[in-house]
Coordinates of C-alpha atoms in Angstrom, one line a residue:
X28 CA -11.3 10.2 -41.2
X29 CA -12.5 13.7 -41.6
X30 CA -13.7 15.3 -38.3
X31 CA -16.5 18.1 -38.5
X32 CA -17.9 20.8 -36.4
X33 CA -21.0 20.2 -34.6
X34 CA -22.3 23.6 -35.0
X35 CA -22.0 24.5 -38.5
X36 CA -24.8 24.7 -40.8
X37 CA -25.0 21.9 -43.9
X38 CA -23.5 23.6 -47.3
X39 CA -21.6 26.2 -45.0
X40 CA -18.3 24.3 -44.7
X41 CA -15.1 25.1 -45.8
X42 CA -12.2 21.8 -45.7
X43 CA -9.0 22.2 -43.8
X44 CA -6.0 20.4 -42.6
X45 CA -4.2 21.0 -39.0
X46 CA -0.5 19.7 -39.2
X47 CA 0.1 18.7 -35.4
X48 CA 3.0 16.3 -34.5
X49 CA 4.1 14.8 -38.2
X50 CA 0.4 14.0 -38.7
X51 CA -2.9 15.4 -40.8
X52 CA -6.0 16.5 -39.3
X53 CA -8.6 16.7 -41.8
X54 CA -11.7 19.1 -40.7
X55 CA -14.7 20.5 -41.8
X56 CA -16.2 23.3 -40.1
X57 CA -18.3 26.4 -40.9
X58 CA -16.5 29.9 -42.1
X59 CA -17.3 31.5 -39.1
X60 CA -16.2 30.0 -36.7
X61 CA -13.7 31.4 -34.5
X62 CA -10.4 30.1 -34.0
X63 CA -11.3 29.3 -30.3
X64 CA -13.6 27.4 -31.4
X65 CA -11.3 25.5 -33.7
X66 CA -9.3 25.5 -30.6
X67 CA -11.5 23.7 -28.6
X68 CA -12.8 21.6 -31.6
X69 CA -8.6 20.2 -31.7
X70 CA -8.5 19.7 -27.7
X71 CA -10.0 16.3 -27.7
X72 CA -8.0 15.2 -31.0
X73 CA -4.9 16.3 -30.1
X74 CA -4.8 16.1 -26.0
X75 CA -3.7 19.8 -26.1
X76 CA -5.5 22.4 -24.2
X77 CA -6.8 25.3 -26.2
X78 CA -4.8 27.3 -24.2
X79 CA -1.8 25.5 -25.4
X80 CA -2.8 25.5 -28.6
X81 CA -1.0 28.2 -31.2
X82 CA -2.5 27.9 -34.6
X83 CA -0.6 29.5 -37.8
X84 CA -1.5 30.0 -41.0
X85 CA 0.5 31.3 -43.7
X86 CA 3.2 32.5 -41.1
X87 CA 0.5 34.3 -38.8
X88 CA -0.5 33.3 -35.8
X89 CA -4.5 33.2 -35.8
X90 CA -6.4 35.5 -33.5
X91 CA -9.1 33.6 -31.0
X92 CA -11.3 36.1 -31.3
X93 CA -11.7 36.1 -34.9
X94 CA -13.7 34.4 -37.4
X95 CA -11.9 32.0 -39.9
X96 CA -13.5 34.0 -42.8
X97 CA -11.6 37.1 -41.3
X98 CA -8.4 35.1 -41.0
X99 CA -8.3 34.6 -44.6
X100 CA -8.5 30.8 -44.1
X101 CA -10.9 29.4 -46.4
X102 CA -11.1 25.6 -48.4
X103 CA -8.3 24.0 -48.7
X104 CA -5.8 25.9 -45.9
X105 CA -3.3 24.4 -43.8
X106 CA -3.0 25.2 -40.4
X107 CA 0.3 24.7 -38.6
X108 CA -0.7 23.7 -34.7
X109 CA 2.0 24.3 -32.5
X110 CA 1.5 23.2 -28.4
X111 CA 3.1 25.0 -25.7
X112 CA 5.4 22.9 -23.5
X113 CA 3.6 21.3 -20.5
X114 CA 0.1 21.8 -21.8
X115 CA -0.4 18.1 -23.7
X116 CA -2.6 16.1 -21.4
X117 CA -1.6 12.5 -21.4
X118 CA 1.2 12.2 -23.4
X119 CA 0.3 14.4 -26.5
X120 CA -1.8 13.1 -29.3
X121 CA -4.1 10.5 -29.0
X122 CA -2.6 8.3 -31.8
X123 CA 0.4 8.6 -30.2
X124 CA 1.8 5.1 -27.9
X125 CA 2.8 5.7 -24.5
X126 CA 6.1 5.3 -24.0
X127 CA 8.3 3.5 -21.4
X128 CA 11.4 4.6 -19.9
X129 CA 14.5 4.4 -21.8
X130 CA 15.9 1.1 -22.2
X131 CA 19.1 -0.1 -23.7
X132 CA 18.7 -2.3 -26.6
X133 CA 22.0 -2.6 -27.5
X134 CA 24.0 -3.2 -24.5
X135 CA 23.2 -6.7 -23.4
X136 CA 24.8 -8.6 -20.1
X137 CA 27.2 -11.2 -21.0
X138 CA 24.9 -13.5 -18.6
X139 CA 21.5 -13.0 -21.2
X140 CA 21.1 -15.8 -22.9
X141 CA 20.3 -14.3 -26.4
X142 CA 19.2 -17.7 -28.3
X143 CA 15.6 -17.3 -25.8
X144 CA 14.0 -15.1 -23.8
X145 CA 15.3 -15.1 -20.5
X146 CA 18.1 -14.6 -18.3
X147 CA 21.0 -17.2 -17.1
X148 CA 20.8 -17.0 -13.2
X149 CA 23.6 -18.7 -11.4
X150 CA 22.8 -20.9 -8.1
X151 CA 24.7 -18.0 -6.0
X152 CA 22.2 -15.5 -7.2
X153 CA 19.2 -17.7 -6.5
X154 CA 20.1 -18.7 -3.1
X155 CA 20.6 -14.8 -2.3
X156 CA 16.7 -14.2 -3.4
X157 CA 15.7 -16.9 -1.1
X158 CA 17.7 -15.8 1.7
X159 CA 16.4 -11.8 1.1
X160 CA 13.4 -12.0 -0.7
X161 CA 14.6 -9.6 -2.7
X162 CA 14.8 -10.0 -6.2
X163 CA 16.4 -7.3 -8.4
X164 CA 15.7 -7.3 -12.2
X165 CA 15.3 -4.3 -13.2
X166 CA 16.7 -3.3 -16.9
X167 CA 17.8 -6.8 -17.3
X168 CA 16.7 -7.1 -20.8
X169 CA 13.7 -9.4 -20.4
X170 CA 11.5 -10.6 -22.5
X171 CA 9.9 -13.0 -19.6
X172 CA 10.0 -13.5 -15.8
X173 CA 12.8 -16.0 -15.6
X174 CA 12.4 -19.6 -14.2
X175 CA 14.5 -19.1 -11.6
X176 CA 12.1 -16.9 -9.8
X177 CA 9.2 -18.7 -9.7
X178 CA 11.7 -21.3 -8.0
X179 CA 12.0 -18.8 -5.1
X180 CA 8.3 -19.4 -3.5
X181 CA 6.2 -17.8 -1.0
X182 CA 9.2 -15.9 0.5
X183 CA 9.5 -13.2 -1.6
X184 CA 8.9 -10.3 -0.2
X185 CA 10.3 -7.9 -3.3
X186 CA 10.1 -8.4 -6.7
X187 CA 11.5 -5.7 -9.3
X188 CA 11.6 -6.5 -13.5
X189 CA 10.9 -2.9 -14.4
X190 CA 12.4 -1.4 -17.4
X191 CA 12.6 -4.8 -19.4
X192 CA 10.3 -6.2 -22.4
X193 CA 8.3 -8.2 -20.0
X194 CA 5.7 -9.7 -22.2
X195 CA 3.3 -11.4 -19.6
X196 CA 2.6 -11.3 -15.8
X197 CA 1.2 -14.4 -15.2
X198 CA -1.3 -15.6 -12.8
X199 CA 0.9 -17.8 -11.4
X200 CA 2.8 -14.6 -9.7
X201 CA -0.3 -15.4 -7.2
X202 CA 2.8 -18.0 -5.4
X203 CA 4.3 -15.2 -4.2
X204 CA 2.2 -15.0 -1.1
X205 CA 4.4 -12.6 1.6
X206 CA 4.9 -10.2 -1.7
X207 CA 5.0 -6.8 -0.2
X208 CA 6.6 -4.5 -3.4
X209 CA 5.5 -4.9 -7.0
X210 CA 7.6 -3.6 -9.7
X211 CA 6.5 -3.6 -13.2
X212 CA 7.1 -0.3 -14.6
X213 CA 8.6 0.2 -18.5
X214 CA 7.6 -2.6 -20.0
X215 CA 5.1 -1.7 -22.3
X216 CA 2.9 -4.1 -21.0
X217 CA -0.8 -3.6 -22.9
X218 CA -4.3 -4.4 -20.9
X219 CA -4.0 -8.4 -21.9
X220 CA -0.2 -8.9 -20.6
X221 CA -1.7 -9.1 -17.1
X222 CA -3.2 -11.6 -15.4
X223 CA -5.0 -10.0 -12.9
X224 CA -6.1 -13.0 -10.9
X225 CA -2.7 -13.0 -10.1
X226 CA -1.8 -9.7 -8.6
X227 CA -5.3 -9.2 -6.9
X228 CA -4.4 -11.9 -4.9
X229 CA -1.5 -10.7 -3.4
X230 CA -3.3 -9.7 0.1
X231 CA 0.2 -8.6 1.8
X232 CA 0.8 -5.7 -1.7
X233 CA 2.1 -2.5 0.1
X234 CA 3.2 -1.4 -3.3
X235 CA 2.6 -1.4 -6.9
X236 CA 3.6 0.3 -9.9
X237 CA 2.8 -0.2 -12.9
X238 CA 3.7 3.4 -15.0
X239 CA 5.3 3.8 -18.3
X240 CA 3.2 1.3 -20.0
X241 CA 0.2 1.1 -22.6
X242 CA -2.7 0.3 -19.9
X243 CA -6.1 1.3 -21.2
X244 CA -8.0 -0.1 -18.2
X245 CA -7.5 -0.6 -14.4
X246 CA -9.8 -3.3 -13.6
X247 CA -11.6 -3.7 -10.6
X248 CA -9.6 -6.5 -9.4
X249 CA -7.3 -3.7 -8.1
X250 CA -9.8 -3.1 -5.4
X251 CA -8.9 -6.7 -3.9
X252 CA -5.4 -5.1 -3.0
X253 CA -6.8 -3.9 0.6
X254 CA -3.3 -3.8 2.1
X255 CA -1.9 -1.4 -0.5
X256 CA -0.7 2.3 0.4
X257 CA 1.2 3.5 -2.5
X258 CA -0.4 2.7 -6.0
X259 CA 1.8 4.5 -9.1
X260 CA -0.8 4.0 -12.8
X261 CA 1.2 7.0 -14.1
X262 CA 2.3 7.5 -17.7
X263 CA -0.5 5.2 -19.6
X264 CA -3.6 5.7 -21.5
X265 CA -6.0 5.4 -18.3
X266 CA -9.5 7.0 -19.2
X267 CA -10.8 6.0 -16.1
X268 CA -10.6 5.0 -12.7
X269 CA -12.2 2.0 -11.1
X270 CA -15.3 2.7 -8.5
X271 CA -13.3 -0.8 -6.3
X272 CA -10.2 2.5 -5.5
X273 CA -12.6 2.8 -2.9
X274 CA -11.8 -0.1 -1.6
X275 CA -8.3 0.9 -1.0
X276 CA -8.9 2.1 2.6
X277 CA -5.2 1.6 3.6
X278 CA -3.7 3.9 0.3
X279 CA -1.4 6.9 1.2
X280 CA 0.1 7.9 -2.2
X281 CA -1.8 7.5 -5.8
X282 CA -0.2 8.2 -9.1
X283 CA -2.2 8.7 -11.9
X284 CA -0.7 11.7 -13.8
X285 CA -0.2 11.7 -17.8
X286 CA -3.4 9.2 -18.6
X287 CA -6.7 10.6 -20.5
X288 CA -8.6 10.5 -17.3
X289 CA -11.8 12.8 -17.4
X290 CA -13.3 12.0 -14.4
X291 CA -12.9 10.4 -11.0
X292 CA -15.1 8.0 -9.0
X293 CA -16.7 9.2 -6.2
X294 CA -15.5 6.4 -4.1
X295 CA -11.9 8.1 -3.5
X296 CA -13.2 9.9 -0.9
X297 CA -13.1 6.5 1.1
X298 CA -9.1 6.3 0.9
X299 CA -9.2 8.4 4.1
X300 CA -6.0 7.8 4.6
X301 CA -4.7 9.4 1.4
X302 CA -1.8 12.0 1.8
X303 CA -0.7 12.7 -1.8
X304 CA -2.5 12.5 -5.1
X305 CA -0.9 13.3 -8.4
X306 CA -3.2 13.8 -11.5
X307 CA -1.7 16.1 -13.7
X308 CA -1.8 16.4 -17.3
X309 CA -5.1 14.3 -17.4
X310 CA -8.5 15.6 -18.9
X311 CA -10.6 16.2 -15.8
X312 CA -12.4 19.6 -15.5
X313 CA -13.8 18.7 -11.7
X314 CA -13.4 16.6 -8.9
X315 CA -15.9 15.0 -6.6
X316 CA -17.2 16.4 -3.5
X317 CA -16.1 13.2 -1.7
X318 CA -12.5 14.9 -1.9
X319 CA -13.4 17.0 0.9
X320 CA -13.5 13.6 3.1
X321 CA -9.6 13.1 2.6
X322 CA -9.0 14.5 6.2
X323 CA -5.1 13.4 5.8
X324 CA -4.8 15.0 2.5
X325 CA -1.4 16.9 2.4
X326 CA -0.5 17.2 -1.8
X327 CA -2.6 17.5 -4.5
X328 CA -1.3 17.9 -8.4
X329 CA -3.5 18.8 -10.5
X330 CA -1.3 20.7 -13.1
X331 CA -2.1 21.2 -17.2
X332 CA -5.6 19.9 -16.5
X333 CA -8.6 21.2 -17.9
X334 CA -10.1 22.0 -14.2
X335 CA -12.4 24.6 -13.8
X336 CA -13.3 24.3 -10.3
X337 CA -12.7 22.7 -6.7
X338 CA -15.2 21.2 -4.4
X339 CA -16.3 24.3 -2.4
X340 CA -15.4 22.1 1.1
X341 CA -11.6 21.4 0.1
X342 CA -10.1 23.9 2.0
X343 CA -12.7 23.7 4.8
X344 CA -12.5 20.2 5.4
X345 CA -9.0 19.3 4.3
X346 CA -6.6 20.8 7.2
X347 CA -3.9 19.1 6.3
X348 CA -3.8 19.8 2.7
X349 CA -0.6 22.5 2.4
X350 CA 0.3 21.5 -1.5
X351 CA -2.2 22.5 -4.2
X352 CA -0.8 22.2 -7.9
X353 CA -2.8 23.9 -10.2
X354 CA -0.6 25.1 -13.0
X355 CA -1.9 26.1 -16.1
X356 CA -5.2 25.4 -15.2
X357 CA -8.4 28.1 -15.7
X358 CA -8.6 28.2 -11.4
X359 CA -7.8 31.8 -10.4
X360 CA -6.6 33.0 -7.1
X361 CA -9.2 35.2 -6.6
X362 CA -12.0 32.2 -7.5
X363 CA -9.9 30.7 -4.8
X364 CA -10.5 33.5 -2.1
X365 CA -13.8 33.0 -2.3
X366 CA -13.8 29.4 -0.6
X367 CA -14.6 28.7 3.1
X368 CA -11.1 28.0 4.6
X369 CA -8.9 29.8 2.1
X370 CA -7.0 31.7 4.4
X371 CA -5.6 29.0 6.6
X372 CA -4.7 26.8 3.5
X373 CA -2.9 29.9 2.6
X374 CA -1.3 30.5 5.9
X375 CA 0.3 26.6 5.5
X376 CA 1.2 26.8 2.0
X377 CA 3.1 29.9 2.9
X378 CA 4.8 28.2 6.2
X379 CA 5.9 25.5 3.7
X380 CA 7.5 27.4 0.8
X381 CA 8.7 30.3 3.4
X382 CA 11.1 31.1 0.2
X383 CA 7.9 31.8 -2.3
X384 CA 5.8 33.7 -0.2
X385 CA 3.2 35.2 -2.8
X386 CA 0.9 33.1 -5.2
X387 CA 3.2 33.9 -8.7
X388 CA -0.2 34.9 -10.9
X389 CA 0.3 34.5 -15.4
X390 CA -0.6 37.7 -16.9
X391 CA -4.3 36.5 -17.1
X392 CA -5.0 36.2 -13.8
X393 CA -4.2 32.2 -13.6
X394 CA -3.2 30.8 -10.7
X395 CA 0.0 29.3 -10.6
X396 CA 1.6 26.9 -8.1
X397 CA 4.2 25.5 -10.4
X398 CA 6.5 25.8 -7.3
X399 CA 4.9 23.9 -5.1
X400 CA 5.5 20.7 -7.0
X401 CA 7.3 17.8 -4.6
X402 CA 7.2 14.8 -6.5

């Protein structure tokens, strides 16, 4: 599909063709346009910020400031985009499939029964689950949750089958009433492998992740989850986040970094009890003012994001908050210094990292906390 400019003028156009990651772009835009605007034209095709974004024609790298008519770039050129490392937000290119964890395909345990999906669990094993609650799957080669789990009842307290080919979670996981830990991460599960009836259920859920998959969607089920503190969405292709987080009045940690999310809902700022929040590489330019109700806010990540502002109360209202990740983002340390409550933010992000004293400012005048990233 060809993609045009919005601002160009009918019979003005000129056709061109942006190579980016082993695929065409087709476009149509006017002649003079800039190559900014070009940029910012490819940010929402490509998941690369503009300032990423290095665009080459015949060997040249194009000027922002100038027109494509100056550039020489006329009907029928092709444009070479090349993106700087660590400013793709949410995994690179639209088209592109998130991808899980690396899994071996090849090496398979001699205890996989490779006629059928599943794994051959021996009475030894079993009885150990029971006796623990612990059941340890991870990178077993799964295609499905094996019999001998759902055998193990309402005592399981732990249940890990990340990294696997997991296929469905079923409703029936809903047995596993005293479940505490939910691990479901790598399996390239999409929006229909869950059932979740099923997980919402789980009243006792302290934590779940479910990263490195191809989720779309967090339903509002998840808001059901009232006991949860750490949730981990990371790594999918999240364009949203449900208004029922606010339900989540007991969650410390939330990871939602590398998704397309462009906005939040103003309901976070009822998980007062949130201490770390990871949302780098997503597509959000501003936060809510709620923010400046997480009193026990300590981290916040919000590197290669298209931010462009703060809520003016954060530093004000969030004493705790001592970790502020704002790499590659337009925020500048002296827009910074203009909010209420700078200074002592300042004062704790320094007593923190005693060995990187000064703010480490990119020849534009960014501001740069690369640093101060924890996770």
């Amino acid at each position: 599909m060809e993609l045009e400019d919005p601002t160009m003028e009918a019979g003005s156009t000129i056709k061109l063709t942006v190579k980016f990651g082993g695929k065409s772009i087709p476009l149509s835009v006017s002649p003079d346009c800039t190559v900014k605007d070009l940029k910012s034209l490819l940010q929402p095709i490509t998941n690369v910020l503009p300032r990423g974004q290095k665009l080459i024609f015949k060997g040249k790298v194009l000027v922002e400031t100038s027109t494509l008519k100056l550039s020489d770039v006329g009907s029928g050129a092709k444009i070479m985009l090349m993106a700087s490392q660590g400013l793709h937000q949410g995994e690179g290119p639209v088209l592109k499939e998130a991808s899980t964890r690396p899994i071996s395909r090849t090496v398979v345990s001699d205890k996989v029964d490779q006629t059928k999906p599943g794994l051959l669990v021996d009475k030894n094993r079993v009885d150990r689950w029971k006796a623990t609650g612990v059941i340890a799957l991870a990178q077993a080669n799964l295609k499905e949750i094996p019999k001998e789990v759902w055998d193990c009842g309402s005592g399981v307290r732990v249940l890990d089958i990340s990294e696997n080919f997991i296929n469905e979670v079923p409703a029936r996981i809903s047995s596993f009433g005293s479940m505490q830990k939910l691990f479901l991460q790598g399996n390239g599960l999409s929006d229909e492998s869950i059932q979740w009836e099923g997980i919402s259920s789980l009243k006792r859920l302290m934590f779940l992740s479910i990263s490195h998959n191809n989720l779309t969607v967090l339903p509002s089920a998840v808001g059901s989850l009232t006991s949860l503190r750490q949730l981990d969405v990371s790594n999918n292709k999240l364009t949203s986040l449900p208004n029922e987080l606010g339900l989540l009045t007991q969650l410390e940690i939330l990871k939602a970094n590398n998704n397309r999310i462009t906005s939040l809902p103003e309901s976070t700022g009822n998980c007062s009890f949130l201490m770390e929040v990871e949302l780098s590489a997503n597509i959000i330019s501003e936060l809510p003012e709620t923010f400046t109700k997480l009193r026990n806010l300590k981290t916040l990540e919000l590197n290669n994001t298209g931010l462009k502002t703060l809520p003016l109360g954060l530093f004000k209202m969030c004493l705790q908050l001592s970790t502020l990740g704002l790499h590659n983002t337009e925020i500048t340390v002296e827009f910074l210094r203009q909010f209420e409550g700078w200074e002592d933010f300042d004062e704790r992000r320094r007593t923190k990292h005693q060995k990187q004293l000064d703010f480490r400012v990119v020849g534009s005048g960014k501001f740069d906390e690369g640093a101060d990233k924890s996770w």
